[in-house]
């Protein structure tokens, strides 16, 4: 289910910070966050999104993270329980530590 990781995104990412899903839009995440996701059309847009000056968030499938991970200037923040095909939540800057 997308619900736990979508909930984690909502906990960590302020409403104004952009987020995207890679490699394709996954409707359950949009449903559970109730936020619009940035739609990315290809790896060039993904790379540009990851390098934006403000903090950005990316939900990426584990197989795609294994393939693209070293090329993305993002840090892992959370992951779902699905070991093979699930998603990982990345951010361009770590979120602030809870106080």
Tab-separated table of N, CA, C and O in Angstrom:
chain	number	residue	atom	x	y	z
A	1	UNK	N	0.826	-1.190	0.000
A	1	UNK	CA	0.000	0.000	0.000
A	1	UNK	C	0.869	1.251	0.000
A	1	UNK	O	1.934	1.295	0.631
A	2	UNK	N	0.423	2.263	-0.675
A	2	UNK	CA	1.142	3.536	-0.748
A	2	UNK	C	0.922	4.388	0.492
A	2	UNK	O	1.661	5.339	0.728
A	3	UNK	N	-0.068	4.047	1.286
A	3	UNK	CA	-0.461	4.901	2.411
A	3	UNK	C	0.673	5.204	3.398
A	3	UNK	O	0.879	6.375	3.753
A	4	UNK	N	1.449	4.220	3.902
A	4	UNK	CA	2.485	4.553	4.884
A	4	UNK	C	3.553	5.503	4.343
A	4	UNK	O	3.935	6.462	5.027
A	5	UNK	N	4.041	5.265	3.150
A	5	UNK	CA	5.097	6.129	2.614
A	5	UNK	C	4.533	7.504	2.233
A	5	UNK	O	5.201	8.519	2.411
A	6	UNK	N	3.294	7.552	1.760
A	6	UNK	CA	2.650	8.847	1.489
A	6	UNK	C	2.496	9.616	2.797
A	6	UNK	O	2.724	10.835	2.838
A	7	UNK	N	2.155	8.930	3.872
A	7	UNK	CA	2.055	9.580	5.179
A	7	UNK	C	3.390	10.130	5.637
A	7	UNK	O	3.461	11.224	6.208
A	8	UNK	N	4.444	9.399	5.375
A	8	UNK	CA	5.797	9.873	5.742
A	8	UNK	C	6.147	11.121	4.948
A	8	UNK	O	6.718	12.062	5.497
A	9	UNK	N	5.811	11.145	3.678
A	9	UNK	CA	6.043	12.334	2.858
A	9	UNK	C	5.294	13.522	3.447
A	9	UNK	O	5.849	14.615	3.562
A	10	UNK	N	4.057	13.318	3.843
A	10	UNK	CA	3.273	14.408	4.424
A	10	UNK	C	3.862	14.897	5.740
A	10	UNK	O	3.819	16.083	6.043
A	11	UNK	N	4.429	13.994	6.526
A	11	UNK	CA	5.061	14.374	7.790
A	11	UNK	C	6.294	15.242	7.570
A	11	UNK	O	6.548	16.162	8.333
A	12	UNK	N	7.067	14.918	6.552
A	12	UNK	CA	8.374	15.544	6.357
A	12	UNK	C	8.379	16.736	5.414
A	12	UNK	O	9.168	17.659	5.603
A	13	UNK	N	7.562	16.715	4.400
A	13	UNK	CA	7.622	17.726	3.343
A	13	UNK	C	6.553	18.795	3.543
A	13	UNK	O	5.364	18.488	3.482
A	14	UNK	N	6.960	20.035	3.775
A	14	UNK	CA	5.962	21.104	3.840
A	14	UNK	C	5.174	21.169	2.533
A	14	UNK	O	5.668	20.831	1.461
A	15	UNK	N	3.943	21.634	2.628
A	15	UNK	CA	3.024	21.633	1.484
A	15	UNK	C	3.580	22.354	0.257
A	15	UNK	O	3.271	21.981	-0.859
A	16	UNK	N	4.404	23.353	0.413
A	16	UNK	CA	4.901	24.101	-0.739
A	16	UNK	C	6.091	23.478	-1.451
A	16	UNK	O	6.487	23.947	-2.513
A	17	UNK	N	6.676	22.441	-0.887
A	17	UNK	CA	7.854	21.856	-1.507
A	17	UNK	C	7.446	20.858	-2.592
A	17	UNK	O	6.590	19.997	-2.364
A	18	UNK	N	8.071	20.955	-3.769
A	18	UNK	CA	7.684	20.086	-4.878
A	18	UNK	C	8.121	18.636	-4.666
A	18	UNK	O	9.149	18.365	-4.065
A	19	UNK	N	7.300	17.751	-5.208
A	19	UNK	CA	7.635	16.334	-5.164
A	19	UNK	C	7.223	15.684	-6.469
A	19	UNK	O	6.372	16.195	-7.186
A	20	UNK	N	7.870	14.577	-6.772
A	20	UNK	CA	7.612	13.858	-8.019
A	20	UNK	C	7.693	12.361	-7.743
A	20	UNK	O	8.175	11.934	-6.695
A	21	UNK	N	7.209	11.606	-8.704
A	21	UNK	CA	7.256	10.146	-8.638
A	21	UNK	C	7.957	9.665	-9.906
A	21	UNK	O	7.664	10.135	-10.997
A	22	UNK	N	8.880	8.712	-9.744
A	22	UNK	CA	9.621	8.190	-10.889
A	22	UNK	C	9.592	6.678	-10.862
A	22	UNK	O	9.757	6.111	-9.786
A	23	UNK	N	9.394	5.996	-11.936
A	23	UNK	CA	9.455	6.426	-13.326
A	23	UNK	C	8.122	6.881	-13.917
A	23	UNK	O	8.083	7.378	-15.032
A	24	UNK	N	7.011	6.705	-13.187
A	24	UNK	CA	5.720	7.160	-13.720
A	24	UNK	C	4.858	7.596	-12.545
A	24	UNK	O	5.058	7.161	-11.416
A	25	UNK	N	3.901	8.420	-12.837
A	25	UNK	CA	2.960	8.874	-11.817
A	25	UNK	C	2.224	7.668	-11.244
A	25	UNK	O	1.747	6.816	-11.991
A	26	UNK	N	2.156	7.573	-9.950
A	26	UNK	CA	1.487	6.463	-9.278
A	26	UNK	C	0.305	7.048	-8.497
A	26	UNK	O	0.481	7.679	-7.455
A	27	UNK	N	-0.892	6.850	-9.028
A	27	UNK	CA	-2.101	7.508	-8.512
A	27	UNK	C	-2.340	7.315	-7.011
A	27	UNK	O	-2.789	8.255	-6.355
A	28	UNK	N	-2.084	6.151	-6.415
A	28	UNK	CA	-2.336	6.036	-4.979
A	28	UNK	C	-1.545	7.038	-4.135
A	28	UNK	O	-2.044	7.540	-3.140
A	29	UNK	N	-0.313	7.355	-4.536
A	29	UNK	CA	0.456	8.344	-3.779
A	29	UNK	C	-0.186	9.727	-3.876
A	29	UNK	O	-0.257	10.454	-2.895
A	30	UNK	N	-0.647	10.080	-5.043
A	30	UNK	CA	-1.317	11.368	-5.226
A	30	UNK	C	-2.598	11.385	-4.382
A	30	UNK	O	-2.900	12.372	-3.705
A	31	UNK	N	-3.327	10.292	-4.386
A	31	UNK	CA	-4.559	10.202	-3.606
A	31	UNK	C	-4.282	10.381	-2.112
A	31	UNK	O	-4.930	11.182	-1.443
A	32	UNK	N	-3.318	9.641	-1.585
A	32	UNK	CA	-3.063	9.678	-0.144
A	32	UNK	C	-2.409	10.983	0.313
A	32	UNK	O	-2.591	11.391	1.458
A	33	UNK	N	-1.646	11.625	-0.535
A	33	UNK	CA	-1.041	12.901	-0.133
A	33	UNK	C	-1.988	14.068	-0.362
A	33	UNK	O	-1.847	15.107	0.260
A	34	UNK	N	-2.908	13.900	-1.317
A	34	UNK	CA	-3.803	14.989	-1.715
A	34	UNK	C	-3.024	16.223	-2.173
A	34	UNK	O	-3.428	17.352	-1.969
A	35	UNK	N	-1.875	15.961	-2.787
A	35	UNK	CA	-1.021	17.018	-3.341
A	35	UNK	C	-0.700	16.664	-4.791
A	35	UNK	O	-0.525	15.502	-5.124
A	36	UNK	N	-0.588	17.696	-5.600
A	36	UNK	CA	-0.186	17.472	-6.980
A	36	UNK	C	1.294	17.132	-7.026
A	36	UNK	O	2.100	17.752	-6.348
A	37	UNK	N	1.642	16.150	-7.831
A	37	UNK	CA	3.041	15.787	-8.042
A	37	UNK	C	3.522	16.413	-9.342
A	37	UNK	O	2.753	16.567	-10.293
A	38	UNK	N	4.794	16.761	-9.386
A	38	UNK	CA	5.408	17.249	-10.616
A	38	UNK	C	5.514	16.069	-11.568
A	38	UNK	O	5.991	14.998	-11.184
A	39	UNK	N	5.047	16.250	-12.787
A	39	UNK	CA	5.147	15.171	-13.777
A	39	UNK	C	6.460	15.320	-14.529
A	39	UNK	O	6.759	16.381	-15.071
A	40	UNK	N	7.237	14.259	-14.565
A	40	UNK	CA	8.541	14.257	-15.208
A	40	UNK	C	8.469	13.467	-16.506
A	40	UNK	O	7.985	12.341	-16.515
A	41	UNK	N	8.962	14.059	-17.564
A	41	UNK	CA	8.940	13.426	-18.892
A	41	UNK	C	10.364	13.064	-19.300
A	41	UNK	O	10.990	13.772	-20.057
A	42	UNK	N	10.895	12.020	-18.761
A	42	UNK	CA	12.208	11.545	-19.173
A	42	UNK	C	13.301	11.841	-18.155
A	42	UNK	O	13.133	12.633	-17.220
A	43	UNK	N	14.425	11.183	-18.365
A	43	UNK	CA	15.535	11.286	-17.415
A	43	UNK	C	16.147	12.677	-17.359
A	43	UNK	O	16.653	13.077	-16.309
A	44	UNK	N	16.109	13.434	-18.450
A	44	UNK	CA	16.654	14.794	-18.419
A	44	UNK	C	15.833	15.666	-17.466
A	44	UNK	O	16.400	16.438	-16.681
A	45	UNK	N	14.517	15.531	-17.499
A	45	UNK	CA	13.664	16.285	-16.571
A	45	UNK	C	13.859	15.810	-15.139
A	45	UNK	O	13.833	16.612	-14.209
A	46	UNK	N	14.058	14.512	-14.950
A	46	UNK	CA	14.332	13.985	-13.619
A	46	UNK	C	15.615	14.597	-13.065
A	46	UNK	O	15.658	15.064	-11.928
A	47	UNK	N	16.661	14.617	-13.858
A	47	UNK	CA	17.937	15.185	-13.421
A	47	UNK	C	17.800	16.665	-13.088
A	47	UNK	O	18.324	17.133	-12.071
A	48	UNK	N	17.076	17.407	-13.913
A	48	UNK	CA	16.870	18.841	-13.660
A	48	UNK	C	16.043	19.044	-12.387
A	48	UNK	O	16.346	19.940	-11.584
A	49	UNK	N	15.036	18.217	-12.186
A	49	UNK	CA	14.212	18.307	-10.985
A	49	UNK	C	15.068	18.071	-9.740
A	49	UNK	O	14.990	18.819	-8.761
A	50	UNK	N	15.908	17.054	-9.772
A	50	UNK	CA	16.747	16.713	-8.620
A	50	UNK	C	17.758	17.799	-8.297
A	50	UNK	O	18.213	17.905	-7.153
A	51	UNK	N	18.087	18.643	-9.265
A	51	UNK	CA	19.091	19.693	-9.062
A	51	UNK	C	18.480	21.082	-8.826
A	51	UNK	O	19.203	22.066	-8.796
A	52	UNK	N	17.173	21.153	-8.663
A	52	UNK	CA	16.539	22.451	-8.396
A	52	UNK	C	17.111	23.042	-7.111
A	52	UNK	O	17.528	22.303	-6.211
A	53	UNK	N	17.145	24.370	-7.002
A	53	UNK	CA	17.765	24.990	-5.824
A	53	UNK	C	16.988	24.776	-4.521
A	53	UNK	O	17.592	24.697	-3.455
A	54	UNK	N	15.657	24.696	-4.602
A	54	UNK	CA	14.887	24.454	-3.385
A	54	UNK	C	14.854	22.955	-3.087
A	54	UNK	O	15.199	22.146	-3.932
A	55	UNK	N	14.461	22.615	-1.862
A	55	UNK	CA	14.376	21.195	-1.523
A	55	UNK	C	13.259	20.556	-2.338
A	55	UNK	O	12.166	21.101	-2.465
A	56	UNK	N	13.550	19.399	-2.912
A	56	UNK	CA	12.573	18.616	-3.665
A	56	UNK	C	12.535	17.211	-3.087
A	56	UNK	O	13.484	16.766	-2.431
A	57	UNK	N	11.434	16.531	-3.364
A	57	UNK	CA	11.196	15.181	-2.869
A	57	UNK	C	10.906	14.274	-4.055
A	57	UNK	O	10.239	14.683	-5.000
A	58	UNK	N	11.422	13.062	-3.982
A	58	UNK	CA	11.227	12.115	-5.076
A	58	UNK	C	10.874	10.746	-4.513
A	58	UNK	O	11.605	10.206	-3.680
A	59	UNK	N	9.757	10.210	-4.964
A	59	UNK	CA	9.424	8.815	-4.729
A	59	UNK	C	9.897	8.059	-5.953
A	59	UNK	O	9.485	8.357	-7.074
A	60	UNK	N	10.788	7.111	-5.747
A	60	UNK	CA	11.375	6.375	-6.867
A	60	UNK	C	11.290	4.885	-6.567
A	60	UNK	O	11.454	4.469	-5.414
A	61	UNK	N	11.004	4.095	-7.597
A	61	UNK	CA	10.964	2.650	-7.387
A	61	UNK	C	12.364	2.149	-7.058
A	61	UNK	O	13.369	2.707	-7.507
A	62	UNK	N	12.419	1.090	-6.285
A	62	UNK	CA	13.718	0.544	-5.887
A	62	UNK	C	14.566	0.114	-7.085
A	62	UNK	O	15.759	0.403	-7.113
A	63	UNK	N	13.982	-0.543	-8.097
A	63	UNK	CA	14.809	-0.890	-9.259
A	63	UNK	C	15.385	0.346	-9.962
A	63	UNK	O	16.538	0.348	-10.402
A	64	UNK	N	14.596	1.416	-10.064
A	64	UNK	CA	15.102	2.644	-10.702
A	64	UNK	C	16.160	3.316	-9.841
A	64	UNK	O	17.116	3.871	-10.361
A	65	UNK	N	16.005	3.265	-8.530
A	65	UNK	CA	17.024	3.833	-7.649
A	65	UNK	C	18.337	3.085	-7.814
A	65	UNK	O	19.406	3.703	-7.866
A	66	UNK	N	18.271	1.765	-7.920
A	66	UNK	CA	19.492	0.987	-8.143
A	66	UNK	C	20.158	1.381	-9.453
A	66	UNK	O	21.377	1.457	-9.548
A	67	UNK	N	19.345	1.657	-10.455
A	67	UNK	CA	19.874	2.015	-11.776
A	67	UNK	C	20.400	3.445	-11.810
A	67	UNK	O	21.459	3.705	-12.369
A	68	UNK	N	19.681	4.392	-11.218
A	68	UNK	CA	20.006	5.816	-11.343
A	68	UNK	C	20.632	6.439	-10.107
A	68	UNK	O	21.154	7.545	-10.187
A	69	UNK	N	20.573	5.764	-8.990
A	69	UNK	CA	20.972	6.336	-7.710
A	69	UNK	C	22.229	7.169	-7.700
A	69	UNK	O	22.214	8.317	-7.251
A	70	UNK	N	23.352	6.654	-8.202
A	70	UNK	CA	24.580	7.441	-8.144
A	70	UNK	C	24.500	8.758	-8.935
A	70	UNK	O	25.217	9.697	-8.631
A	71	UNK	N	23.620	8.821	-9.909
A	71	UNK	CA	23.518	10.028	-10.736
A	71	UNK	C	22.623	11.095	-10.110
A	71	UNK	O	22.603	12.223	-10.587
A	72	UNK	N	21.887	10.746	-9.050
A	72	UNK	CA	20.951	11.692	-8.445
A	72	UNK	C	21.544	12.300	-7.174
A	72	UNK	O	21.975	11.572	-6.280
A	73	UNK	N	21.551	13.634	-7.069
A	73	UNK	CA	22.099	14.285	-5.877
A	73	UNK	C	21.057	14.349	-4.751
A	73	UNK	O	20.708	15.421	-4.258
A	74	UNK	N	20.540	13.188	-4.359
A	74	UNK	CA	19.468	13.115	-3.382
A	74	UNK	C	19.860	12.151	-2.271
A	74	UNK	O	20.676	11.258	-2.479
A	75	UNK	N	19.236	12.333	-1.107
A	75	UNK	CA	19.505	11.440	0.020
A	75	UNK	C	18.238	10.667	0.373
A	75	UNK	O	17.131	11.185	0.232
A	76	UNK	N	18.424	9.453	0.828
A	76	UNK	CA	17.281	8.640	1.223
A	76	UNK	C	16.728	9.135	2.552
A	76	UNK	O	17.466	9.399	3.493
A	77	UNK	N	15.390	9.229	2.597
A	77	UNK	CA	14.699	9.693	3.797
A	77	UNK	C	13.851	8.567	4.393
A	77	UNK	O	13.744	8.439	5.605
A	78	UNK	N	13.230	7.752	3.540
A	78	UNK	CA	12.374	6.663	4.008
A	78	UNK	C	12.205	5.659	2.873
A	78	UNK	O	12.482	5.966	1.714
A	79	UNK	N	11.724	4.469	3.226
A	79	UNK	CA	11.412	3.460	2.211
A	79	UNK	C	10.253	2.622	2.698
A	79	UNK	O	10.010	2.537	3.884
A	80	UNK	N	9.558	2.017	1.736
A	80	UNK	CA	8.441	1.162	2.127
A	80	UNK	C	8.951	-0.239	2.429
A	80	UNK	O	10.137	-0.527	2.300
A	81	UNK	N	8.052	-1.108	2.850
A	81	UNK	CA	8.440	-2.444	3.286
A	81	UNK	C	8.663	-3.429	2.154
A	81	UNK	O	9.239	-4.488	2.374
A	82	UNK	N	8.201	-3.114	0.948
A	82	UNK	CA	8.369	-4.020	-0.177
A	82	UNK	C	9.849	-4.053	-0.557
A	82	UNK	O	10.397	-3.072	-1.035
A	83	UNK	N	10.484	-5.173	-0.372
A	83	UNK	CA	11.930	-5.253	-0.575
A	83	UNK	C	12.375	-5.122	-2.028
A	83	UNK	O	13.438	-4.616	-2.298
A	84	UNK	N	11.564	-5.601	-2.979
A	84	UNK	CA	12.005	-5.617	-4.375
A	84	UNK	C	11.436	-4.495	-5.223
A	84	UNK	O	12.158	-3.803	-5.908
A	85	UNK	N	10.135	-4.341	-5.216
A	85	UNK	CA	9.479	-3.454	-6.174
A	85	UNK	C	8.912	-2.190	-5.549
A	85	UNK	O	8.237	-1.434	-6.213
A	86	UNK	N	9.168	-1.962	-4.282
A	86	UNK	CA	8.581	-0.829	-3.586
A	86	UNK	C	9.213	0.499	-3.966
A	86	UNK	O	9.911	0.627	-4.968
A	87	UNK	N	8.959	1.488	-3.132
A	87	UNK	CA	9.432	2.846	-3.370
A	87	UNK	C	10.363	3.304	-2.262
A	87	UNK	O	10.282	2.849	-1.121
A	88	UNK	N	11.211	4.260	-2.626
A	88	UNK	CA	12.101	4.940	-1.690
A	88	UNK	C	11.797	6.421	-1.795
A	88	UNK	O	11.604	6.942	-2.901
A	89	UNK	N	11.757	7.108	-0.661
A	89	UNK	CA	11.552	8.551	-0.632
A	89	UNK	C	12.904	9.225	-0.480
A	89	UNK	O	13.650	8.935	0.458
A	90	UNK	N	13.219	10.091	-1.427
A	90	UNK	CA	14.482	10.826	-1.423
A	90	UNK	C	14.193	12.314	-1.298
A	90	UNK	O	13.118	12.785	-1.662
A	91	UNK	N	15.184	13.063	-0.822
A	91	UNK	CA	15.079	14.523	-0.748
A	91	UNK	C	16.407	15.114	-1.189
A	91	UNK	O	17.464	14.502	-1.036
A	92	UNK	N	16.349	16.331	-1.723
A	92	UNK	CA	17.582	16.970	-2.158
A	92	UNK	C	18.371	17.537	-0.986
A	92	UNK	O	19.574	17.714	-1.077
A	93	UNK	N	17.697	17.804	0.100
A	93	UNK	CA	18.352	18.227	1.358
A	93	UNK	C	17.640	17.482	2.456
A	93	UNK	O	16.409	17.356	2.430
A	94	UNK	N	18.371	16.993	3.437
A	94	UNK	CA	17.688	16.255	4.512
A	94	UNK	C	16.656	17.153	5.203
A	94	UNK	O	16.880	18.346	5.370
A	95	UNK	N	15.539	16.564	5.627
A	95	UNK	CA	14.557	17.353	6.375
A	95	UNK	C	15.121	17.711	7.738
A	95	UNK	O	16.022	17.035	8.232
A	96	UNK	N	14.615	18.770	8.367
A	96	UNK	CA	15.111	19.133	9.698
A	96	UNK	C	14.816	18.016	10.699
A	96	UNK	O	13.810	17.315	10.589
A	97	UNK	N	15.697	17.852	11.655
A	97	UNK	CA	15.499	16.846	12.693
A	97	UNK	C	14.320	17.251	13.572
A	97	UNK	O	14.118	18.435	13.822
A	98	UNK	N	13.547	16.266	14.040
A	98	UNK	CA	12.431	16.611	14.927
A	98	UNK	C	12.936	17.253	16.199
A	98	UNK	O	13.985	16.883	16.710
A	99	UNK	N	12.181	18.209	16.712
A	99	UNK	CA	12.632	18.895	17.938
A	99	UNK	C	11.967	18.339	19.165
A	99	UNK	O	11.102	17.558	19.152
